[in-house]
PDB file of C-alpha atoms in Angstrom:
ATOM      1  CA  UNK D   1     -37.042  69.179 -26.473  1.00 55.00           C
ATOM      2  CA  UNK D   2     -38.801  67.854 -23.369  1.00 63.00           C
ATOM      3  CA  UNK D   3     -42.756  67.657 -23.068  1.00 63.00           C
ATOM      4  CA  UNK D   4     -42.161  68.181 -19.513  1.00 74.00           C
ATOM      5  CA  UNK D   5     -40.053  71.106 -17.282  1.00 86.00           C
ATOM      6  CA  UNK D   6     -37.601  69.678 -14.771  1.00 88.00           C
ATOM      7  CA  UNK D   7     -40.027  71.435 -12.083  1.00 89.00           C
ATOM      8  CA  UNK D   8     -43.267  69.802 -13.377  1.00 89.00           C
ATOM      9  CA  UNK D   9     -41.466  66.111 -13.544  1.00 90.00           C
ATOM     10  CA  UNK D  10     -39.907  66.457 -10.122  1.00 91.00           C
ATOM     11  CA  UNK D  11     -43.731  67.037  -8.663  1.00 91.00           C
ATOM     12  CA  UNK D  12     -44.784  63.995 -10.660  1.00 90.00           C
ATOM     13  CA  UNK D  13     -41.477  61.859  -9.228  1.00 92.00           C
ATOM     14  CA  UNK D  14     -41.894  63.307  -5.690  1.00 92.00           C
ATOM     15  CA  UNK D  15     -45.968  62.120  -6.015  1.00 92.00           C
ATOM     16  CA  UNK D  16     -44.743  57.949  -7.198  1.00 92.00           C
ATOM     17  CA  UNK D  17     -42.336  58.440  -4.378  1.00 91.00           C
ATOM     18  CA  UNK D  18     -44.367  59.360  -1.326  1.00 91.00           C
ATOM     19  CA  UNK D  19     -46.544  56.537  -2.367  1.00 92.00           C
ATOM     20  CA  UNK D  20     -43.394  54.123  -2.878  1.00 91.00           C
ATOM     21  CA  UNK D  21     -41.031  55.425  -0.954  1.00 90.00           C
ATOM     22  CA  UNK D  22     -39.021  51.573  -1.921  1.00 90.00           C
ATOM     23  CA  UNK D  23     -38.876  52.895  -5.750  1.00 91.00           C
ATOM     24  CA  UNK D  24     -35.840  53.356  -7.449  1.00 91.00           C
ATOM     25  CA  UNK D  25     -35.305  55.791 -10.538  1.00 92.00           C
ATOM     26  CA  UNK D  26     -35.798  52.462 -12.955  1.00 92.00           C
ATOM     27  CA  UNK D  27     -39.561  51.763 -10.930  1.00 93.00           C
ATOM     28  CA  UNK D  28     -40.234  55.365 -10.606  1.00 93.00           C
ATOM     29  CA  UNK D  29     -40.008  55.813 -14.979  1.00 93.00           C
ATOM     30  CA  UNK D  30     -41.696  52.619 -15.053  1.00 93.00           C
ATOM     31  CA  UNK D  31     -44.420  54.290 -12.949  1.00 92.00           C
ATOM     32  CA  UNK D  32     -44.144  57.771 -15.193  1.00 91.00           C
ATOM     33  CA  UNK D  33     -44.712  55.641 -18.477  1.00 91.00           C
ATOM     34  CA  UNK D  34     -47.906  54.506 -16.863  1.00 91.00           C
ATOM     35  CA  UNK D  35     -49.440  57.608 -16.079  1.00 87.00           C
ATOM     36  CA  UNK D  36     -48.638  59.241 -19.157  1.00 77.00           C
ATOM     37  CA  UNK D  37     -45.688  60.937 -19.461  1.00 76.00           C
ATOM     38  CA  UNK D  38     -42.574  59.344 -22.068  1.00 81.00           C
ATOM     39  CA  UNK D  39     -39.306  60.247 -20.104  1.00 86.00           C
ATOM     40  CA  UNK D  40     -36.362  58.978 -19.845  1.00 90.00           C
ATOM     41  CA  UNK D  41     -34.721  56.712 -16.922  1.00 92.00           C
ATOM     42  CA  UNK D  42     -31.192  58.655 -16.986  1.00 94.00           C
ATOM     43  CA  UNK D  43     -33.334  61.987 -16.916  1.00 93.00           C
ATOM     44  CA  UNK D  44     -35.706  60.749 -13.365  1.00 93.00           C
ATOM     45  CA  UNK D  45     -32.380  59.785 -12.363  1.00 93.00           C
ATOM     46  CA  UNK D  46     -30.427  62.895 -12.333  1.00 93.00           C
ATOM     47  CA  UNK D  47     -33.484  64.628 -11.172  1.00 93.00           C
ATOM     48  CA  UNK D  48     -33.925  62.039  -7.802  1.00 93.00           C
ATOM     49  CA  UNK D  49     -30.646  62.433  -6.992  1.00 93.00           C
ATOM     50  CA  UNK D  50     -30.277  66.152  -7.528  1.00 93.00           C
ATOM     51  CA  UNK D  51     -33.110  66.668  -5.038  1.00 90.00           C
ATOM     52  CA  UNK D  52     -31.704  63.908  -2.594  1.00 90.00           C
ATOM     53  CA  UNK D  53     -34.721  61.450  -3.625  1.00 89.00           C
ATOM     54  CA  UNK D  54     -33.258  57.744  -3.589  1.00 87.00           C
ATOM     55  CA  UNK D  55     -35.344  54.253  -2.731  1.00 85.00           C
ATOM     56  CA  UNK D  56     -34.248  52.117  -0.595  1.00 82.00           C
ATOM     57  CA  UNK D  57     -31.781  49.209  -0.579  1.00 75.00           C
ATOM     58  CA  UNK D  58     -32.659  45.998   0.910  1.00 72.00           C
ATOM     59  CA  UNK D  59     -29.637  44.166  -0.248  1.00 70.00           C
ATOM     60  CA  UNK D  60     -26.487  44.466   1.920  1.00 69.00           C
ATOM     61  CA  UNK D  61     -23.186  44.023   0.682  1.00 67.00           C
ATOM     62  CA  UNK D  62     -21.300  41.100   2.298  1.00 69.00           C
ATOM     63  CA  UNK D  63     -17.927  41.557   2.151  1.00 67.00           C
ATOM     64  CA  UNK D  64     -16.523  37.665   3.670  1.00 65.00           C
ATOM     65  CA  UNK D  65     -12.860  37.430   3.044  1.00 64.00           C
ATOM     66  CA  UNK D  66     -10.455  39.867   4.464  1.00 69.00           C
ATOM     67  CA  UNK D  67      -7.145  38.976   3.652  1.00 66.00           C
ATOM     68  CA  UNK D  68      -4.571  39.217   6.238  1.00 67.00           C
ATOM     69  CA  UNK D  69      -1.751  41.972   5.009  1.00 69.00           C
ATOM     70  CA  UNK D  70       0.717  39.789   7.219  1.00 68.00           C
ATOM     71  CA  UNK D  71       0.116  36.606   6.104  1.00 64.00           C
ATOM     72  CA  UNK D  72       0.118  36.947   2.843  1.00 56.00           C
ATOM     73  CA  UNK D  73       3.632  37.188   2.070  1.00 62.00           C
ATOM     74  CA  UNK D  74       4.031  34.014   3.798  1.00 64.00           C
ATOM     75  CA  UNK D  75       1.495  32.350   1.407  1.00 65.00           C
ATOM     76  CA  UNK D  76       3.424  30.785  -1.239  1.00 75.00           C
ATOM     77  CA  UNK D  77       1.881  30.716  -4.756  1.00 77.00           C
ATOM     78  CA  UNK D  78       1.740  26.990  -5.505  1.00 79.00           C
ATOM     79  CA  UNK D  79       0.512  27.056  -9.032  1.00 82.00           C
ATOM     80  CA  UNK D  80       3.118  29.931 -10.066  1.00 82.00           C
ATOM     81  CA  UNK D  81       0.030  31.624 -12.045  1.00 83.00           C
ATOM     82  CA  UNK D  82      -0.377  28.719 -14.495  1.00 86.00           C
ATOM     83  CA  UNK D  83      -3.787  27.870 -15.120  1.00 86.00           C
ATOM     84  CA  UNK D  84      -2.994  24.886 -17.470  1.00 88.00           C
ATOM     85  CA  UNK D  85      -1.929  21.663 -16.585  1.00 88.00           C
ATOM     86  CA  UNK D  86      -0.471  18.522 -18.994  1.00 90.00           C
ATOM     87  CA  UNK D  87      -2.828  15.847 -17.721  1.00 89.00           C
ATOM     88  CA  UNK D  88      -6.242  15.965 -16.067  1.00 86.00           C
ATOM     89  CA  UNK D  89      -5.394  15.269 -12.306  1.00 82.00           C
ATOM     90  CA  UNK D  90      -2.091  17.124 -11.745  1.00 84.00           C
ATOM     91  CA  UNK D  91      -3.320  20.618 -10.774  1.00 86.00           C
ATOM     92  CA  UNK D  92      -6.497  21.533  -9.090  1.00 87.00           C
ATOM     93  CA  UNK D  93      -7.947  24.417  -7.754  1.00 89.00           C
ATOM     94  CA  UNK D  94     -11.164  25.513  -5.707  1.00 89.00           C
ATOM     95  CA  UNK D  95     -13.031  28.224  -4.684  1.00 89.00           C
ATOM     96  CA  UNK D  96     -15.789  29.104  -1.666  1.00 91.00           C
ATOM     97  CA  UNK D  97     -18.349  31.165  -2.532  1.00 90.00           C
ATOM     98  CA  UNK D  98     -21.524  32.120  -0.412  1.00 90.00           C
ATOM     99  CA  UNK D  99     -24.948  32.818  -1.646  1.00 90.00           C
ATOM    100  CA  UNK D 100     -28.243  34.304   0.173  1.00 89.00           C
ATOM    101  CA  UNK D 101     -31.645  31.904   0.417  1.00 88.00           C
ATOM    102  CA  UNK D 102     -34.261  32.900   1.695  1.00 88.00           C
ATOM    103  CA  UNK D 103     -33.105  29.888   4.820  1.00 88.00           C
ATOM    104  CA  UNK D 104     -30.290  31.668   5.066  1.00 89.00           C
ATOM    105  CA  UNK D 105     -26.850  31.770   4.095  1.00 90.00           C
ATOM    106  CA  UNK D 106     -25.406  29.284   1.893  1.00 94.00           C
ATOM    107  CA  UNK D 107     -22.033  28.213   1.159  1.00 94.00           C
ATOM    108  CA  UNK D 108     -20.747  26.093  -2.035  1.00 95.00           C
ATOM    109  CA  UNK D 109     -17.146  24.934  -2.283  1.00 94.00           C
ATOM    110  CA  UNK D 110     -16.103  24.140  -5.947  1.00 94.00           C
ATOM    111  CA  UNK D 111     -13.338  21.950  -7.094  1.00 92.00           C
ATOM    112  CA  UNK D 112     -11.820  22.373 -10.702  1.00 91.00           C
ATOM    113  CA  UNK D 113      -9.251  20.668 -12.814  1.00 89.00           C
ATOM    114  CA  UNK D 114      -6.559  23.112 -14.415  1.00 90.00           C
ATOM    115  CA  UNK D 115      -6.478  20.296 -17.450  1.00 90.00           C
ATOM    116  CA  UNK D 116     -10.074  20.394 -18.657  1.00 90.00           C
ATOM    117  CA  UNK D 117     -11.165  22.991 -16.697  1.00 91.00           C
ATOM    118  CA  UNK D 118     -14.357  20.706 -15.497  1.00 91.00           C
ATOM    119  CA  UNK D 119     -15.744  21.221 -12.285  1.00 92.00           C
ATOM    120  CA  UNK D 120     -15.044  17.778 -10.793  1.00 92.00           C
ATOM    121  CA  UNK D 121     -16.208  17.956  -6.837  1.00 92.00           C
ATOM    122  CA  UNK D 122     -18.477  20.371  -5.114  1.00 95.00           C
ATOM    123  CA  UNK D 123     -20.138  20.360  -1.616  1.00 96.00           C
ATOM    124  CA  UNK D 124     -22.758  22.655  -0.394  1.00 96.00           C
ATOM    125  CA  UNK D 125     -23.350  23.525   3.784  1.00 95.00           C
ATOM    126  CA  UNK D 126     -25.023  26.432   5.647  1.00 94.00           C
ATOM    127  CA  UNK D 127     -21.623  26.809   7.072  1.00 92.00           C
ATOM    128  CA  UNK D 128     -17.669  27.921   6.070  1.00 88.00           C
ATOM    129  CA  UNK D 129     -16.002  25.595   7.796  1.00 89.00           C
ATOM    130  CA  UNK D 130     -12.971  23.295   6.574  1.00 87.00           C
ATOM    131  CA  UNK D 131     -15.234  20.285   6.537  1.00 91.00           C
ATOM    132  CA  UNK D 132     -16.582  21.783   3.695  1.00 93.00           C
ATOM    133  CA  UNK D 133     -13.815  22.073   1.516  1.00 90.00           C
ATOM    134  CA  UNK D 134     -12.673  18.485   2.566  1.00 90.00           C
ATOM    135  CA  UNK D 135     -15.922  17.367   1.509  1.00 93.00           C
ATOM    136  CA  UNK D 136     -15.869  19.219  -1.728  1.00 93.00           C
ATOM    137  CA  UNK D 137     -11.861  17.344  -2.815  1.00 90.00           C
ATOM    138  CA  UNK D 138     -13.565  14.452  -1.314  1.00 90.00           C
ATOM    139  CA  UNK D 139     -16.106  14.111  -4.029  1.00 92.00           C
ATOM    140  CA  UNK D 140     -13.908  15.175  -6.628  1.00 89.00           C
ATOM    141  CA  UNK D 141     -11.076  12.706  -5.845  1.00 81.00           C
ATOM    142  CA  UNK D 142     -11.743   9.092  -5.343  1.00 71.00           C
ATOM    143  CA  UNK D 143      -8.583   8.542  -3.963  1.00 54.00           C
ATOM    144  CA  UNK D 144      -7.165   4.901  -3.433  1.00 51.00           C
ATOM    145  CA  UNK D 145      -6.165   4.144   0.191  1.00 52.00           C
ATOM    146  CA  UNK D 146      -2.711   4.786  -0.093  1.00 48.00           C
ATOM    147  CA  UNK D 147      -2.365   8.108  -1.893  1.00 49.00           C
ATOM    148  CA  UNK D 148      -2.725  11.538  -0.357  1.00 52.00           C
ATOM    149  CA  UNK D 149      -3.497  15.354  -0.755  1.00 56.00           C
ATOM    150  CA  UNK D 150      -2.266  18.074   0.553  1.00 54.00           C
ATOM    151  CA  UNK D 151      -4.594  21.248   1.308  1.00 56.00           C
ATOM    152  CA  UNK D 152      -3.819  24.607   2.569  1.00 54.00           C
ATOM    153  CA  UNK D 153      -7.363  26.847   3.000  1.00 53.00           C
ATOM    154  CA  UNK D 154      -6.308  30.622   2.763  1.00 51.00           C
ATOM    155  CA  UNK D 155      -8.845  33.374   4.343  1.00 47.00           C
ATOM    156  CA  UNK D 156     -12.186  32.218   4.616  1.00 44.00           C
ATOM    157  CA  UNK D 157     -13.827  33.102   8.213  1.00 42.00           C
ATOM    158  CA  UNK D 158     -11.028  33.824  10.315  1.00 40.00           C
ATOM    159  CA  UNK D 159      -8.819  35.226   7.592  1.00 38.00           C
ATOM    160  CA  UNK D 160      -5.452  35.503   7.978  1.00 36.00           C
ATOM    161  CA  UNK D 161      -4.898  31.943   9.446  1.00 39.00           C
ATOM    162  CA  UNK D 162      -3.650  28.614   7.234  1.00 42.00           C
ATOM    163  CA  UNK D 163      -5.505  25.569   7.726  1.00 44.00           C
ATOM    164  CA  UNK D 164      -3.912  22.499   6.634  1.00 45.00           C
ATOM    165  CA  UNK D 165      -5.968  18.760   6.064  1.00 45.00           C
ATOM    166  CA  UNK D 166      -4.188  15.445   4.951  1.00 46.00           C
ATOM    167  CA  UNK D 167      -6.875  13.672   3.314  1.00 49.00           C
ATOM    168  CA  UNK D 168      -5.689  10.112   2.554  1.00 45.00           C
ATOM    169  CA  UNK D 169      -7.866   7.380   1.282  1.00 44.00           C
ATOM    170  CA  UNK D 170     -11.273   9.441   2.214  1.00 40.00           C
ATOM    171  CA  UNK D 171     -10.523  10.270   5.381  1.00 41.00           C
ATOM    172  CA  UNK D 172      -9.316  13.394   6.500  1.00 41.00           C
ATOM    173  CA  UNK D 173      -7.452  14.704   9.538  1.00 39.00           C
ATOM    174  CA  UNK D 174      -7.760  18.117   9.945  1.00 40.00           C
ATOM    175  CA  UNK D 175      -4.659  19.960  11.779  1.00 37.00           C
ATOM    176  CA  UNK D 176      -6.415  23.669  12.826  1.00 40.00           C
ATOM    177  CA  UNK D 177      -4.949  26.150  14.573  1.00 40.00           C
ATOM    178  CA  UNK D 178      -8.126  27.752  15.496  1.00 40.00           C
ATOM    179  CA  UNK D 179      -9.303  24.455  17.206  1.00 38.00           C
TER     180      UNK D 179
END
């Protein structure tokens, strides 16, 4: 049985909140606990949001990558879903992901072998650009001068368009449509 009526908590919840108006239900039972009270989180939950009572989010979702309905049947799966590979080398595979500093925006492109599954080249920039993922195979392949790779970049920035770069012998040539 609760200590407390729903009435008599809500005045105590609607007290933490006019004096933290940022508080959450998790702050706001932190808060109860110190004044006295034993309830539960789930319980100053339900009661917040039954009377509309909600902190405030400073976090805003980012959503980056749109894919492109069009394009993507013309985007040819070049691994055919197998996420193994013989020998450490053959397949590799990458990803761009963004996170939020307190500088800014920053962006890490990751490189990974389908063989060990090591991470095996990475670059970090405050941008998305393609240089970034040419820097990121760059440090993961020490190529000799006269091989080559072949790159395709789906989505990122402006989703929807391919991006190609030849990089032979660390150097890269970058053919972009959007340039």
């Amino acid at each position: 049985e609760h200590t407390l009526d729903d009435q008599e908590l809500l005045t105590w919840i609607t007290k933490i909140h006019t004096a933290h108006p940022a508080y959450g239900a998790e702050r706001v039972t932190r808060e109860l606990k110190r004044q006295g009270p034993e309830i539960g989180r789930r319980r100053v939950a339900r009661l917040m949001r039954e009377h509309g009572t909600a902190g405030i989010t400073r976090r805003k979702r980012r959503n980056l990558t749109k894919p492109d309905k069009h394009a993507a049947a013309a985007v040819p799966d070049l691994i055919r879903r197998e996420f193994t590979a013989p020998m450490p080398g053959l397949k590799l595979i990458g990803d761009i992901s963004c996170f939020p500093t307190s500088e800014g925006w920053l962006s890490l492109a990751t490189v990974l072998d389908l063989c060990s599954k090591d991470l095996i080249g990475y670059a970090i920039a405050p941008h998305m650009r393609a240089s970034l993922v040419i820097d990121a195979i760059t440090a993961a392949l020490p190529l000799p001068k006269t091989s080559s790779v072949q790159v395709t970049l789906h989505g990122g920035i402006r989703a929807g368009h391919r991006r190609s770069s030849r990089i032979s012998g660390h150097r890269a040539a970058r053919s972009d449509p959007d340039r």
